[in-house]
JSON list of C-alpha atoms in Angstrom, two decimals:
[
{"chain": "A", "resi": 1, "resn": "MET", "atom": "CA", "xyz": [4.00, 61.19, -44.84]},
{"chain": "A", "resi": 2, "resn": "ALA", "atom": "CA", "xyz": [4.82, 64.77, -43.86]},
{"chain": "A", "resi": 3, "resn": "TYR", "atom": "CA", "xyz": [1.20, 65.93, -43.56]},
{"chain": "A", "resi": 4, "resn": "ILE", "atom": "CA", "xyz": [0.46, 63.17, -41.06]},
{"chain": "A", "resi": 5, "resn": "MET", "atom": "CA", "xyz": [3.53, 64.02, -39.00]},
{"chain": "A", "resi": 6, "resn": "ASP", "atom": "CA", "xyz": [2.47, 67.69, -38.95]},
{"chain": "A", "resi": 7, "resn": "THR", "atom": "CA", "xyz": [-1.08, 66.64, -37.95]},
{"chain": "A", "resi": 8, "resn": "GLN", "atom": "CA", "xyz": [-2.50, 68.12, -41.16]},
{"chain": "A", "resi": 9, "resn": "TYR", "atom": "CA", "xyz": [-4.89, 65.19, -41.30]},
{"chain": "A", "resi": 10, "resn": "SER", "atom": "CA", "xyz": [-7.38, 66.61, -43.78]},
{"chain": "A", "resi": 11, "resn": "LYS", "atom": "CA", "xyz": [-4.68, 67.32, -46.35]},
{"chain": "A", "resi": 12, "resn": "ALA", "atom": "CA", "xyz": [-3.04, 63.94, -45.75]},
{"chain": "A", "resi": 13, "resn": "GLU", "atom": "CA", "xyz": [-6.36, 62.13, -46.16]},
{"chain": "A", "resi": 14, "resn": "GLU", "atom": "CA", "xyz": [-7.09, 64.03, -49.38]},
{"chain": "A", "resi": 15, "resn": "ILE", "atom": "CA", "xyz": [-3.71, 63.11, -50.87]},
{"chain": "A", "resi": 16, "resn": "LEU", "atom": "CA", "xyz": [-3.91, 59.46, -49.81]},
{"chain": "A", "resi": 17, "resn": "LYS", "atom": "CA", "xyz": [-7.41, 59.05, -51.25]},
{"chain": "A", "resi": 18, "resn": "LEU", "atom": "CA", "xyz": [-6.25, 60.64, -54.49]},
{"chain": "A", "resi": 19, "resn": "ALA", "atom": "CA", "xyz": [-3.31, 58.24, -54.62]},
{"chain": "A", "resi": 20, "resn": "LEU", "atom": "CA", "xyz": [-5.67, 55.31, -54.10]},
{"chain": "A", "resi": 21, "resn": "ALA", "atom": "CA", "xyz": [-7.86, 56.53, -56.95]},
{"chain": "A", "resi": 22, "resn": "TYR", "atom": "CA", "xyz": [-4.87, 56.32, -59.30]},
{"chain": "A", "resi": 23, "resn": "TYR", "atom": "CA", "xyz": [-3.09, 53.33, -57.75]},
{"chain": "A", "resi": 24, "resn": "PRO", "atom": "CA", "xyz": [-5.65, 51.15, -55.95]},
{"chain": "A", "resi": 25, "resn": "GLU", "atom": "CA", "xyz": [-3.31, 48.16, -55.94]},
{"chain": "A", "resi": 26, "resn": "TYR", "atom": "CA", "xyz": [-0.71, 49.74, -53.60]},
{"chain": "A", "resi": 27, "resn": "ALA", "atom": "CA", "xyz": [-1.14, 48.24, -50.16]},
{"chain": "A", "resi": 28, "resn": "THR", "atom": "CA", "xyz": [1.28, 50.74, -48.64]},
{"chain": "A", "resi": 29, "resn": "THR", "atom": "CA", "xyz": [-1.07, 53.61, -49.44]},
{"chain": "A", "resi": 30, "resn": "TYR", "atom": "CA", "xyz": [-3.87, 51.81, -47.60]},
{"chain": "A", "resi": 31, "resn": "ILE", "atom": "CA", "xyz": [-1.48, 51.25, -44.69]},
{"chain": "A", "resi": 32, "resn": "SER", "atom": "CA", "xyz": [-0.72, 54.98, -44.55]},
{"chain": "A", "resi": 33, "resn": "LEU", "atom": "CA", "xyz": [-4.41, 55.85, -44.66]},
{"chain": "A", "resi": 34, "resn": "GLY", "atom": "CA", "xyz": [-5.08, 53.32, -41.92]},
{"chain": "A", "resi": 35, "resn": "GLU", "atom": "CA", "xyz": [-2.36, 54.87, -39.77]},
{"chain": "A", "resi": 36, "resn": "LEU", "atom": "CA", "xyz": [-3.91, 58.29, -40.37]},
{"chain": "A", "resi": 37, "resn": "TYR", "atom": "CA", "xyz": [-7.32, 57.06, -39.23]},
{"chain": "A", "resi": 38, "resn": "GLN", "atom": "CA", "xyz": [-5.71, 55.44, -36.21]},
{"chain": "A", "resi": 39, "resn": "ARG", "atom": "CA", "xyz": [-4.08, 58.75, -35.24]},
{"chain": "A", "resi": 40, "resn": "LYS", "atom": "CA", "xyz": [-7.45, 60.47, -35.62]},
{"chain": "A", "resi": 41, "resn": "GLY", "atom": "CA", "xyz": [-9.07, 57.89, -33.35]},
{"chain": "A", "resi": 42, "resn": "GLU", "atom": "CA", "xyz": [-11.20, 56.52, -36.19]},
{"chain": "A", "resi": 43, "resn": "TYR", "atom": "CA", "xyz": [-10.42, 52.93, -35.32]},
{"chain": "A", "resi": 44, "resn": "ASP", "atom": "CA", "xyz": [-13.23, 51.28, -37.27]},
{"chain": "A", "resi": 45, "resn": "ASN", "atom": "CA", "xyz": [-12.24, 53.18, -40.43]},
{"chain": "A", "resi": 46, "resn": "ALA", "atom": "CA", "xyz": [-8.62, 52.20, -39.84]},
{"chain": "A", "resi": 47, "resn": "VAL", "atom": "CA", "xyz": [-9.56, 48.52, -39.55]},
{"chain": "A", "resi": 48, "resn": "ASN", "atom": "CA", "xyz": [-11.63, 48.64, -42.74]},
{"chain": "A", "resi": 49, "resn": "ILE", "atom": "CA", "xyz": [-8.82, 50.26, -44.71]},
{"chain": "A", "resi": 50, "resn": "LEU", "atom": "CA", "xyz": [-6.23, 47.83, -43.37]},
{"chain": "A", "resi": 51, "resn": "LEU", "atom": "CA", "xyz": [-8.45, 44.89, -44.30]},
{"chain": "A", "resi": 52, "resn": "GLN", "atom": "CA", "xyz": [-8.42, 46.23, -47.86]},
{"chain": "A", "resi": 53, "resn": "ALA", "atom": "CA", "xyz": [-4.63, 46.41, -47.70]},
{"chain": "A", "resi": 54, "resn": "ASN", "atom": "CA", "xyz": [-4.57, 42.83, -46.43]},
{"chain": "A", "resi": 55, "resn": "HIS", "atom": "CA", "xyz": [-6.68, 41.76, -49.40]},
{"chain": "A", "resi": 56, "resn": "ILE", "atom": "CA", "xyz": [-4.01, 43.20, -51.71]},
{"chain": "A", "resi": 57, "resn": "ASN", "atom": "CA", "xyz": [-0.99, 41.90, -49.79]},
{"chain": "A", "resi": 58, "resn": "PRO", "atom": "CA", "xyz": [-1.68, 39.44, -46.96]},
{"chain": "A", "resi": 59, "resn": "PHE", "atom": "CA", "xyz": [2.06, 38.93, -46.44]},
{"chain": "A", "resi": 60, "resn": "ASN", "atom": "CA", "xyz": [2.84, 42.45, -45.22]},
{"chain": "A", "resi": 61, "resn": "PRO", "atom": "CA", "xyz": [3.63, 42.24, -41.49]},
{"chain": "A", "resi": 62, "resn": "ILE", "atom": "CA", "xyz": [2.87, 45.93, -40.91]},
{"chain": "A", "resi": 63, "resn": "ILE", "atom": "CA", "xyz": [-0.75, 45.32, -41.81]},
{"chain": "A", "resi": 64, "resn": "HIS", "atom": "CA", "xyz": [-1.08, 42.57, -39.21]},
{"chain": "A", "resi": 65, "resn": "LYS", "atom": "CA", "xyz": [0.77, 44.57, -36.55]},
{"chain": "A", "resi": 66, "resn": "ASN", "atom": "CA", "xyz": [-1.51, 47.55, -37.07]},
{"chain": "A", "resi": 67, "resn": "LEU", "atom": "CA", "xyz": [-4.64, 45.39, -37.13]},
{"chain": "A", "resi": 68, "resn": "ALA", "atom": "CA", "xyz": [-3.59, 43.70, -33.88]},
{"chain": "A", "resi": 69, "resn": "GLN", "atom": "CA", "xyz": [-3.12, 47.10, -32.23]},
{"chain": "A", "resi": 70, "resn": "LEU", "atom": "CA", "xyz": [-6.47, 48.35, -33.49]},
{"chain": "A", "resi": 71, "resn": "TYR", "atom": "CA", "xyz": [-8.36, 45.24, -32.46]},
{"chain": "A", "resi": 72, "resn": "ASN", "atom": "CA", "xyz": [-6.79, 45.52, -29.03]},
{"chain": "A", "resi": 73, "resn": "ARG", "atom": "CA", "xyz": [-7.95, 49.16, -28.75]},
{"chain": "A", "resi": 74, "resn": "LEU", "atom": "CA", "xyz": [-11.43, 48.08, -29.82]},
{"chain": "A", "resi": 75, "resn": "ASP", "atom": "CA", "xyz": [-11.35, 45.34, -27.14]},
{"chain": "A", "resi": 76, "resn": "LYS", "atom": "CA", "xyz": [-11.58, 42.62, -29.79]},
{"chain": "A", "resi": 77, "resn": "LYS", "atom": "CA", "xyz": [-9.06, 40.34, -28.12]},
{"chain": "A", "resi": 78, "resn": "GLU", "atom": "CA", "xyz": [-9.69, 37.26, -30.28]},
{"chain": "A", "resi": 79, "resn": "GLU", "atom": "CA", "xyz": [-9.17, 39.20, -33.51]},
{"chain": "A", "resi": 80, "resn": "ALA", "atom": "CA", "xyz": [-6.05, 40.82, -32.03]},
{"chain": "A", "resi": 81, "resn": "ALA", "atom": "CA", "xyz": [-4.67, 37.39, -31.13]},
{"chain": "A", "resi": 82, "resn": "VAL", "atom": "CA", "xyz": [-5.27, 36.12, -34.68]},
{"chain": "A", "resi": 83, "resn": "GLU", "atom": "CA", "xyz": [-3.41, 39.09, -36.15]},
{"chain": "A", "resi": 84, "resn": "LEU", "atom": "CA", "xyz": [-0.52, 38.68, -33.70]},
{"chain": "A", "resi": 85, "resn": "LYS", "atom": "CA", "xyz": [-0.26, 35.02, -34.70]},
{"chain": "A", "resi": 86, "resn": "ARG", "atom": "CA", "xyz": [-0.16, 36.00, -38.38]},
{"chain": "A", "resi": 87, "resn": "LEU", "atom": "CA", "xyz": [2.46, 38.63, -37.61]},
{"chain": "A", "resi": 88, "resn": "MET", "atom": "CA", "xyz": [4.62, 36.08, -35.81]},
{"chain": "A", "resi": 89, "resn": "MET", "atom": "CA", "xyz": [4.32, 33.63, -38.71]},
{"chain": "A", "resi": 90, "resn": "LEU", "atom": "CA", "xyz": [5.41, 36.31, -41.18]},
{"chain": "A", "resi": 91, "resn": "THR", "atom": "CA", "xyz": [8.35, 37.57, -39.16]},
{"chain": "A", "resi": 92, "resn": "LYS", "atom": "CA", "xyz": [9.98, 34.35, -37.99]}
]
């Protein structure tokens, strides 16, 4: 999303939340919001949003890749390993 790339995080967050209000079943919107939170350093928020995306579509490898990265940053090695295993299962 252009606003994220231009580091206009407030505008990007506003648009993504509006999109979720209208289309709460789109996992990709949650993924984008999670990536935004990750860029902002809001790792716990990013994890929570990505877990919602995973609830919608547990077969999306991007969700598991991003969760693994976030868990690693949060020093949650066991959770990161679980997500990496899921990622490997989905991408083989």
